[in-house]
Short mmCIF file of C-alpha atoms and ligand atoms in Angstrom, two decimals:
data_model
loop_
_atom_site.label_atom_id
_atom_site.label_comp_id
_atom_site.label_asym_id
_atom_site.label_seq_id
_atom_site.Cartn_x
_atom_site.Cartn_y
_atom_site.Cartn_z
CA MET A 1 -48.31 1.18 39.05
CA LYS A 2 -47.20 -2.33 40.01
CA LEU A 3 -47.96 -5.17 37.62
CA VAL A 4 -49.10 -8.78 37.89
CA LEU A 5 -48.53 -11.15 34.96
CA ILE A 6 -50.77 -14.23 35.14
CA VAL A 7 -49.87 -17.12 32.82
CA VAL A 8 -52.39 -19.96 32.52
CA ASP A 9 -50.69 -22.90 30.85
CA GLY A 10 -52.47 -24.35 27.80
CA MET A 11 -55.73 -22.39 27.91
CA THR A 12 -57.14 -21.85 24.42
CA PRO A 13 -58.86 -18.62 23.34
CA ALA A 14 -62.09 -20.60 22.86
CA THR A 15 -61.98 -21.89 26.44
CA PHE A 16 -61.22 -18.42 27.79
CA GLU A 17 -64.01 -16.82 25.76
CA ARG A 18 -66.53 -19.49 26.82
CA ALA A 19 -65.42 -19.19 30.45
CA VAL A 20 -66.02 -15.44 30.40
CA GLU A 21 -69.38 -15.69 28.58
CA SER A 22 -70.78 -18.53 30.65
CA GLY A 23 -70.04 -17.02 34.05
CA ARG A 24 -68.24 -20.22 35.06
CA ALA A 25 -65.06 -18.31 35.83
CA PRO A 26 -65.88 -15.13 37.78
CA ALA A 27 -62.25 -14.01 38.25
CA LEU A 28 -61.43 -14.41 34.55
CA ALA A 29 -64.71 -12.68 33.66
CA PHE A 30 -63.93 -9.75 35.98
CA LEU A 31 -60.48 -9.25 34.44
CA ALA A 32 -61.81 -9.60 30.87
CA GLU A 33 -64.54 -7.06 31.58
CA HIS A 34 -62.01 -4.49 32.88
CA GLY A 35 -59.35 -4.99 30.26
CA SER A 36 -58.79 -5.26 26.56
CA TYR A 37 -58.83 -8.72 25.05
CA ARG A 38 -57.25 -10.20 21.95
CA ARG A 39 -56.03 -13.48 20.55
CA ALA A 40 -52.24 -13.49 20.46
CA THR A 41 -49.67 -15.86 18.96
CA SER A 42 -47.27 -18.27 20.63
CA VAL A 43 -43.84 -19.39 19.38
CA PHE A 44 -42.78 -22.60 17.62
CA PRO A 45 -42.54 -25.24 18.94
CA SER A 46 -45.59 -24.25 21.02
CA LEU A 47 -44.32 -26.17 24.05
CA THR A 48 -44.11 -24.83 27.59
CA PRO A 49 -40.31 -24.54 28.16
CA VAL A 50 -39.98 -22.72 24.82
CA CYS A 51 -43.02 -20.52 25.48
CA LEU A 52 -42.21 -19.58 29.09
CA SER A 53 -38.64 -18.70 28.09
CA SER A 54 -40.11 -16.47 25.36
CA ILE A 55 -42.48 -14.82 27.84
CA ALA A 56 -39.76 -14.16 30.41
CA THR A 57 -37.15 -12.88 27.94
CA GLY A 58 -39.27 -11.28 25.22
CA ALA A 59 -37.25 -13.26 22.68
CA GLY A 60 -37.86 -16.21 20.41
CA PRO A 61 -35.89 -19.47 20.47
CA ASP A 62 -33.28 -17.85 18.18
CA VAL A 63 -32.20 -15.75 21.18
CA HIS A 64 -33.16 -17.78 24.27
CA HIS A 65 -31.93 -21.09 22.80
CA ILE A 66 -34.52 -23.37 24.47
CA PRO A 67 -35.65 -25.47 21.48
CA HIS A 68 -38.19 -28.03 22.73
CA LEU A 69 -39.18 -30.26 25.65
CA VAL A 70 -36.51 -32.65 24.41
CA TRP A 71 -33.33 -31.95 22.41
CA TRP A 72 -29.92 -33.33 21.57
CA HIS A 73 -27.09 -31.49 23.31
CA ARG A 74 -24.42 -31.58 20.59
CA ALA A 75 -21.51 -30.48 22.80
CA GLU A 76 -22.35 -32.96 25.57
CA ARG A 77 -23.55 -35.68 23.15
CA ARG A 78 -26.69 -36.46 25.14
CA PHE A 79 -30.43 -35.83 25.19
CA VAL A 80 -31.91 -33.10 27.37
CA GLU A 81 -35.45 -33.91 28.63
CA TYR A 82 -37.46 -31.30 30.53
CA GLY A 83 -40.35 -33.58 31.45
CA SER A 84 -42.36 -34.86 28.46
CA SER A 85 -43.49 -37.71 30.72
CA PHE A 86 -42.17 -39.73 33.64
CA ALA A 87 -41.17 -42.49 31.21
CA ALA A 88 -39.29 -39.99 29.03
CA LEU A 89 -37.43 -38.61 32.06
CA ARG A 90 -36.42 -42.15 32.95
CA ALA A 91 -35.33 -42.91 29.38
CA ALA A 92 -33.10 -39.81 29.34
CA GLY A 93 -31.74 -40.57 32.83
CA MET A 94 -33.74 -39.44 35.84
CA ALA A 95 -31.01 -37.62 37.82
CA GLN A 96 -29.73 -35.81 34.71
CA SER A 97 -33.26 -34.86 33.63
CA ILE A 98 -34.12 -33.46 37.04
CA ALA A 99 -30.91 -31.39 37.03
CA ASP A 100 -31.66 -30.19 33.48
CA THR A 101 -35.23 -29.19 34.35
CA ILE A 102 -34.59 -27.55 37.71
CA TYR A 103 -31.15 -26.00 37.17
CA ASN A 104 -29.56 -26.31 33.75
CA MET A 105 -32.43 -24.88 31.70
CA ASN A 106 -31.84 -21.53 33.43
CA GLN A 107 -28.13 -21.73 34.34
CA ARG A 108 -26.71 -23.35 31.19
CA HIS A 109 -29.22 -23.71 28.37
CA LEU A 110 -30.90 -20.29 28.46
CA GLY A 111 -28.95 -18.13 25.98
CA ALA A 112 -26.35 -15.73 27.35
CA GLU A 113 -27.72 -12.97 25.10
CA ALA A 114 -31.23 -13.39 26.50
CA VAL A 115 -32.18 -11.13 29.41
CA THR A 116 -35.03 -12.08 31.71
CA VAL A 117 -37.62 -9.55 32.73
CA TYR A 118 -36.51 -10.08 36.36
CA GLU A 119 -32.91 -9.20 35.50
CA SER A 120 -33.94 -6.05 33.62
CA LEU A 121 -36.34 -4.80 36.31
CA GLU A 122 -34.09 -5.62 39.28
CA ASP A 123 -31.19 -3.83 37.56
CA ALA A 124 -33.53 -0.81 37.57
CA GLY A 125 -34.04 -1.19 41.33
CA LEU A 126 -37.44 -2.90 41.31
CA VAL A 127 -38.46 -6.04 43.23
CA THR A 128 -39.64 -8.91 41.06
CA ALA A 129 -41.36 -12.12 42.07
CA ALA A 130 -41.92 -15.42 40.29
CA VAL A 131 -44.20 -18.26 41.37
CA ASN A 132 -43.56 -21.65 39.71
CA MET A 133 -42.32 -19.98 36.50
CA THR A 134 -39.87 -22.32 34.77
CA CYS A 135 -37.86 -19.45 33.26
CA TYR A 136 -36.71 -17.75 36.44
CA ARG A 137 -33.09 -16.59 35.97
CA GLY A 138 -32.26 -13.74 38.34
CA GLY A 139 -29.52 -12.44 40.60
CA THR A 140 -30.39 -13.91 44.01
CA ARG A 141 -28.91 -17.20 45.20
CA TYR A 142 -31.19 -19.86 46.67
CA LEU A 143 -30.47 -23.21 48.26
CA PRO A 144 -33.19 -25.86 47.88
CA THR A 145 -35.55 -26.55 50.77
CA LEU A 146 -34.28 -30.16 50.65
CA ARG A 147 -31.31 -30.06 53.00
CA TRP A 148 -29.38 -32.87 51.28
CA VAL A 149 -29.24 -30.94 47.99
CA THR A 150 -26.60 -28.19 48.06
CA ARG A 151 -26.61 -26.87 44.49
CA PRO A 152 -27.97 -23.31 44.40
CA ALA A 153 -30.34 -21.73 41.90
CA TYR A 154 -30.39 -18.04 40.98
CA GLY A 155 -33.79 -16.35 40.79
CA PRO A 156 -35.58 -13.07 41.38
CA LYS A 157 -35.74 -11.44 44.83
CA ARG A 158 -39.04 -13.16 45.59
CA PHE A 159 -38.81 -16.68 44.26
CA PHE A 160 -41.09 -19.66 44.75
CA PHE A 161 -40.60 -22.82 42.74
CA TYR A 162 -42.74 -25.89 43.49
CA SER A 163 -41.83 -25.89 47.22
CA LEU A 164 -38.20 -26.47 46.20
CA PHE A 165 -36.91 -22.90 46.27
CA GLU A 166 -38.62 -20.35 48.51
CA SER A 167 -37.40 -16.85 49.22
CA ASP A 168 -39.85 -16.54 52.11
CA GLN A 169 -41.74 -18.82 54.47
CA THR A 170 -45.37 -18.53 53.46
CA GLY A 171 -46.95 -21.60 55.02
CA ALA A 172 -48.06 -22.77 51.53
CA PRO A 173 -48.90 -26.49 51.29
CA LEU A 174 -46.48 -28.80 49.48
CA ALA A 175 -46.79 -28.29 45.70
CA VAL A 176 -46.27 -31.86 44.52
CA ARG A 177 -48.57 -33.81 46.84
CA ASP A 178 -51.43 -34.33 44.31
CA ARG A 179 -50.75 -33.05 40.81
CA ALA A 180 -53.98 -34.30 39.23
CA GLY A 181 -55.96 -32.86 42.15
CA GLY A 182 -54.57 -29.37 41.52
CA SER A 183 -51.98 -29.17 44.33
CA ILE A 184 -49.48 -27.21 42.22
CA ASP A 185 -51.88 -24.34 41.59
CA ALA A 186 -53.05 -24.60 45.23
CA TYR A 187 -49.42 -23.99 46.21
CA ALA A 188 -49.19 -21.07 43.77
CA ALA A 189 -52.42 -19.61 45.16
CA ALA A 190 -51.19 -19.79 48.76
CA VAL A 191 -47.93 -18.08 47.80
CA GLY A 192 -49.75 -15.53 45.62
CA ARG A 193 -52.12 -14.70 48.48
CA TRP A 194 -49.13 -14.20 50.77
CA LEU A 195 -47.36 -11.92 48.27
CA VAL A 196 -50.40 -9.77 47.45
CA THR A 197 -51.38 -9.48 51.13
CA ARG A 198 -47.94 -7.96 51.79
CA ASP A 199 -47.81 -6.11 48.47
CA GLY A 200 -44.36 -7.68 48.41
CA PHE A 201 -43.22 -6.94 44.82
CA ASP A 202 -43.29 -4.44 42.00
CA PHE A 203 -43.74 -7.14 39.36
CA LEU A 204 -45.13 -10.65 39.88
CA VAL A 205 -45.21 -13.55 37.44
CA TYR A 206 -47.91 -15.94 38.59
CA TYR A 207 -47.76 -19.15 36.59
CA LEU A 208 -50.59 -21.70 36.80
CA SER A 209 -49.81 -25.08 35.27
CA ASP A 210 -52.71 -27.33 36.24
CA PHE A 211 -55.06 -26.40 33.40
CA ASP A 212 -52.60 -27.75 30.83
CA TYR A 213 -52.19 -30.96 32.80
CA ALA A 214 -55.97 -31.51 32.82
CA SER A 215 -56.22 -30.60 29.14
CA HIS A 216 -53.64 -33.24 28.19
CA ALA A 217 -55.67 -35.85 30.06
CA HIS A 218 -59.19 -34.81 29.08
CA GLY A 219 -58.76 -32.70 25.92
CA PRO A 220 -59.16 -28.93 25.81
CA GLY A 221 -62.96 -29.21 26.08
CA GLY A 222 -62.92 -31.74 28.92
CA ALA A 223 -60.48 -29.63 30.91
CA GLU A 224 -63.16 -26.96 31.25
CA ASP A 225 -65.17 -29.28 33.49
CA VAL A 226 -62.18 -30.65 35.40
CA ALA A 227 -59.87 -27.69 35.95
CA LEU A 228 -61.39 -24.35 34.91
CA ALA A 229 -62.99 -23.68 38.30
CA ARG A 230 -59.70 -24.44 40.07
CA THR A 231 -57.73 -22.17 37.76
CA ASP A 232 -60.24 -19.40 38.31
CA ALA A 233 -60.09 -19.90 42.09
CA ALA A 234 -56.30 -19.54 41.99
CA ILE A 235 -56.75 -16.16 40.27
CA GLN A 236 -59.57 -15.19 42.63
CA ALA A 237 -57.14 -15.81 45.51
CA LEU A 238 -55.02 -12.88 44.30
CA LEU A 239 -58.05 -10.59 43.97
CA ASP A 240 -59.27 -11.53 47.46
CA ALA A 241 -55.84 -10.97 48.98
CA ALA A 242 -55.96 -7.34 47.81
CA GLY A 243 -59.30 -6.89 49.58
CA GLY A 244 -61.45 -7.50 46.49
CA PRO A 245 -61.30 -7.25 42.71
CA ASP A 246 -61.63 -3.46 42.51
CA GLU A 247 -58.96 -2.98 45.18
CA PHE A 248 -56.73 -5.38 43.21
CA LEU A 249 -57.02 -3.24 40.07
CA GLU A 250 -56.41 -0.05 42.06
CA ARG A 251 -53.02 -1.46 42.99
CA TYR A 252 -51.94 -3.49 39.97
CA ALA A 253 -51.89 -3.38 36.20
CA VAL A 254 -52.54 -6.88 34.85
CA VAL A 255 -51.50 -8.99 31.88
CA LEU A 256 -53.20 -12.38 31.68
CA HIS A 257 -52.55 -14.88 28.93
CA SER A 258 -51.65 -18.47 28.17
CA ASP A 259 -48.40 -19.78 26.75
CA HIS A 260 -49.89 -21.93 23.97
CA GLY A 261 -53.18 -23.59 23.02
CA GLN A 262 -54.10 -27.26 22.82
CA THR A 263 -55.87 -29.44 20.27
CA ASP A 264 -57.54 -32.83 20.53
CA VAL A 265 -55.32 -35.75 19.58
CA GLN A 266 -56.59 -39.15 18.48
CA ARG A 267 -53.58 -40.81 16.90
CA VAL A 268 -49.93 -41.33 17.75
CA ALA A 269 -46.88 -41.89 15.54
CA GLN A 270 -43.29 -42.89 16.20
CA LEU A 271 -41.23 -40.40 14.21
CA GLU A 272 -38.41 -42.98 14.17
CA SER A 273 -40.44 -45.48 12.13
CA PRO A 274 -40.25 -43.91 8.63
CA LEU A 275 -36.56 -43.13 9.25
CA ALA A 276 -35.42 -46.62 10.24
CA GLU A 277 -33.10 -46.88 7.23
CA PHE A 278 -31.17 -43.82 8.52
CA ALA A 279 -30.56 -45.21 12.04
CA GLY A 280 -26.99 -44.31 12.97
CA SER A 281 -27.20 -41.07 10.98
CA VAL A 282 -30.18 -39.40 12.63
CA LEU A 283 -31.36 -38.84 16.19
CA VAL A 284 -35.04 -38.18 16.87
CA ALA A 285 -36.18 -35.81 19.63
CA ALA A 286 -39.97 -35.81 19.60
CA SER A 287 -42.70 -35.06 22.11
CA ASN A 288 -46.27 -33.85 21.97
CA ARG A 289 -46.91 -32.31 18.51
CA ALA A 290 -43.39 -31.31 17.44
CA GLY A 291 -40.24 -33.16 16.58
CA GLN A 292 -36.63 -32.48 15.77
CA LEU A 293 -34.17 -34.57 13.76
CA TYR A 294 -30.46 -34.20 14.48
CA LEU A 295 -27.86 -35.32 11.96
CA LEU A 296 -24.90 -37.09 13.52
CA PRO A 297 -21.36 -36.32 12.29
CA GLY A 298 -20.73 -38.34 9.10
CA ALA A 299 -24.47 -38.81 8.47
CA ARG A 300 -25.30 -40.61 5.20
CA VAL A 301 -28.31 -38.38 4.63
CA ASP A 302 -29.05 -34.64 4.64
CA ALA A 303 -32.01 -32.64 5.94
CA ALA A 304 -33.55 -32.24 2.47
CA GLN A 305 -33.55 -36.01 1.96
CA LEU A 306 -35.11 -36.54 5.39
CA ALA A 307 -37.80 -33.97 4.58
CA ALA A 308 -38.59 -35.77 1.31
CA ARG A 309 -38.68 -39.09 3.15
CA LEU A 310 -41.41 -37.70 5.45
CA ASP A 311 -43.69 -36.70 2.53
CA GLY A 312 -46.86 -38.73 2.83
CA GLU A 313 -46.41 -39.46 6.54
CA PRO A 314 -49.88 -38.66 7.90
CA ALA A 315 -48.51 -37.45 11.27
CA VAL A 316 -46.21 -34.90 9.60
CA GLU A 317 -47.80 -31.73 8.27
CA VAL A 318 -44.74 -29.52 7.67
CA THR A 319 -40.98 -29.85 7.99
CA LEU A 320 -38.54 -26.94 8.33
CA ARG A 321 -34.85 -26.76 7.51
CA ARG A 322 -32.17 -24.29 6.50
CA GLU A 323 -30.17 -24.31 3.29
CA ASP A 324 -27.45 -21.70 2.70
CA GLY A 325 -29.02 -19.05 4.91
CA VAL A 326 -32.51 -19.63 3.53
CA ALA A 327 -35.30 -21.38 5.43
CA VAL A 328 -37.21 -24.12 3.61
CA ALA A 329 -40.66 -25.27 4.68
CA ARG A 330 -41.97 -28.42 3.01
CA ARG A 331 -45.49 -29.84 3.01
CA GLN A 332 -46.28 -32.97 0.99
CA GLY A 333 -43.61 -32.17 -1.60
CA GLU A 334 -44.45 -28.47 -1.94
CA GLU A 335 -41.73 -26.10 -0.75
CA LEU A 336 -41.55 -22.50 0.40
CA ARG A 337 -38.14 -20.84 0.66
CA PHE A 338 -37.88 -17.66 2.70
CA ARG A 339 -35.59 -15.29 4.53
CA PRO A 340 -35.99 -11.94 6.30
CA ALA A 341 -35.77 -8.89 4.02
CA GLY A 342 -36.19 -5.47 5.61
CA ALA A 343 -39.32 -5.50 7.74
CA GLY A 344 -40.78 -8.41 5.75
CA TRP A 345 -39.79 -11.56 3.94
CA GLU A 346 -38.30 -12.56 0.64
CA THR A 347 -40.06 -15.74 -0.45
CA SER A 348 -40.15 -18.14 -3.32
CA GLY A 349 -42.55 -21.02 -3.71
CA ASP A 350 -45.97 -21.62 -2.27
CA ARG A 351 -46.83 -19.30 0.67
CA ALA A 352 -49.67 -21.70 1.60
CA VAL A 353 -47.05 -24.16 2.88
CA LEU A 354 -46.68 -21.96 5.99
CA ASP A 355 -50.24 -20.72 6.26
CA PHE A 356 -50.17 -20.64 10.08
CA PRO A 357 -50.42 -17.78 12.59
CA ASP A 358 -47.19 -15.74 12.26
CA GLY A 359 -45.85 -18.80 10.42
CA LEU A 360 -42.73 -17.42 8.75
CA ALA A 361 -41.40 -15.55 11.78
CA ARG A 362 -41.99 -18.45 14.16
CA ALA A 363 -40.42 -20.96 11.79
CA TRP A 364 -37.41 -18.71 11.19
CA SER A 365 -36.83 -18.14 14.92
CA ALA A 366 -37.06 -21.88 15.67
CA LEU A 367 -34.53 -22.69 12.92
CA ALA A 368 -32.15 -19.93 14.05
CA ASN A 369 -31.78 -21.62 17.44
CA PRO A 370 -28.31 -23.23 17.65
CA ASN A 371 -29.78 -26.05 19.79
CA ALA A 372 -32.46 -26.93 17.22
CA GLY A 373 -32.27 -30.04 15.06
CA GLU A 374 -31.36 -29.88 11.36
CA LEU A 375 -34.97 -30.75 10.49
CA LEU A 376 -37.99 -29.61 12.51
CA VAL A 377 -41.35 -31.35 12.31
CA SER A 378 -44.77 -29.82 12.95
CA ALA A 379 -47.42 -32.51 13.45
CA ALA A 380 -50.70 -32.69 11.53
CA GLU A 381 -54.03 -31.96 13.22
CA GLY A 382 -55.13 -34.86 15.46
CA TRP A 383 -51.67 -36.48 15.63
CA GLU A 384 -49.11 -36.73 18.38
CA LEU A 385 -45.48 -37.88 18.25
CA ALA A 386 -44.55 -40.39 20.96
CA ASP A 387 -41.81 -39.25 23.35
CA MET A 388 -38.59 -41.08 24.32
CA GLY A 389 -40.53 -43.16 26.83
CA GLY A 390 -43.17 -44.07 24.21
CA ARG A 391 -45.78 -41.91 25.97
CA HIS A 392 -48.43 -39.72 24.34
CA HIS A 393 -51.83 -38.16 25.08
CA ALA A 394 -53.95 -39.81 22.35
CA GLY A 395 -57.58 -39.55 23.46
CA GLY A 396 -56.78 -36.26 25.22
CA GLY A 397 -55.13 -33.01 24.20
CA SER A 398 -51.70 -31.85 23.09
CA HIS A 399 -49.81 -28.97 21.48
CA GLY A 400 -46.45 -28.05 19.98
CA SER A 401 -47.23 -27.56 16.28
CA LEU A 402 -47.68 -24.50 14.07
CA VAL A 403 -51.45 -25.02 13.66
CA ALA A 404 -53.73 -22.28 14.98
CA GLY A 405 -55.26 -24.42 17.73
CA ASP A 406 -51.85 -25.04 19.31
CA SER A 407 -50.58 -21.54 18.60
CA LEU A 408 -53.24 -18.98 19.50
CA VAL A 409 -53.62 -17.77 23.07
CA PRO A 410 -56.07 -15.52 24.90
CA LEU A 411 -54.46 -12.29 26.13
CA VAL A 412 -55.94 -9.60 28.40
CA THR A 413 -54.24 -6.35 29.41
CA ILE A 414 -55.46 -3.97 32.10
CA GLY A 415 -53.77 -0.64 32.73
CA LEU A 416 -51.10 -1.17 30.10
CA ASP A 417 -50.31 1.14 27.19
CA ALA A 418 -48.99 -1.61 24.92
CA SER A 419 -51.14 -4.17 23.12
CA PRO A 420 -49.06 -7.36 22.77
CA GLU A 421 -49.84 -9.46 19.69
CA ARG A 422 -47.34 -12.24 20.41
CA ILE A 423 -46.17 -13.82 23.65
CA THR A 424 -42.72 -12.36 22.88
CA ASP A 425 -44.30 -8.86 23.08
CA VAL A 426 -45.24 -9.32 26.74
CA ALA A 427 -41.81 -8.77 28.36
CA PRO A 428 -41.10 -5.58 26.34
CA ALA A 429 -44.60 -4.32 27.28
CA VAL A 430 -43.90 -5.00 30.96
CA LEU A 431 -40.52 -3.28 30.80
CA SER A 432 -41.93 -0.22 29.05
CA HIS A 433 -44.72 -0.10 31.67
CA PHE A 434 -41.95 0.44 34.24
CA GLY A 435 -40.01 2.81 31.98
CA VAL A 436 -37.20 0.31 31.46
CA ALA A 437 -35.70 -0.16 28.00
CA PRO A 438 -36.08 -3.66 26.53
CA PRO A 439 -32.86 -5.61 25.82
CA PRO A 440 -31.42 -4.71 22.39
CA TYR A 441 -31.83 -8.14 20.80
CA ALA A 442 -30.53 -8.50 17.29
CA HIS A 443 -33.79 -9.91 15.97
CA ALA A 444 -33.46 -12.75 13.57
CA ARG A 445 -36.50 -11.39 11.74
ZN1 LIG B 501 -48.61 -29.15 27.85
#
């Protein structure tokens, strides 16, 4: 049976569960009623480029190498910014940031060892489709719809990316005309309707981003009034295109989940401020509720000293670093040292330091990413770290940290044998649904 993967950006389990109970989201309620539901776990940092790369490859950041929304490219000695905010894109250089977001994330930054679900399935002779999914690497060459841009992208056989790359003419309205008004999901819905009407794929990834956008602006609770109905309508469009919800499920197995949660944020910190004395030794890459510190060559400070310096900073809940092949998590002076041992972990110190969903595995995978900073920061509840442009979402919602609210996601499966517990379990479940072996990643855990 064919399969549709629906990813709703930033929807928390609580929102999903309320939406289903209240009857405010008939499409979500229909899918929940016909499937099996669980709360699953995201990756760290729980930020969209990291999460969507994990969903599409079935690997953590240790394998796919996308570390954050913003990171220091050591070989090129420059910041990479995938779109924390308009001001952050401008601070990192607008043309470079656009190239990084649209092209380089997939062509250069995504790890060579990582295999996308499109690559695996198309190698097996299946047709895959992706709508607006930021991790899209595949084998088919596409020129942008803008005639003055000549650099190609390489995606799945059916590929639709914010009106910029389109494998087929669908008549969908322009994606970017009114972001706050929901035009990106309206574009996705038009393309999705076109694809389902033609039954034009074996596997479809249908990515809806507008809920997260509303949740940043209004908080996870407020987004339910602003965007939930629109998100549900974009899913209903797929069901309708099949001739109705029952007909949809006769044709497709379904996985529906979000990439990360969101939590309310009231306060904002500049991660640079407590580190002013180390300027010249340390670079700060921060955005939303996670940060990374990069040590420059010849730095007069090490990661352990930086971690100690951040003790007592109210915005910082936990820092992570590596020392001689061991990971060290530090919270207000308490440390937990850990490393993989067999199927579990060898630890010393206070396990409570990493008392977060799947805390040890997510922390280890984030640290094992060669593009990660020497010290990683997970923000405390209610706090956000200002981005390179000084922007934040205080008064609204955000995500990125290890805390449960940022990390847990709703996940529904219909017609699938597997029961994914983490977002990295989704791609292997999809592959096994089609009888295709998952890539043999050497798991860092
Ligand atoms: Zn977000």
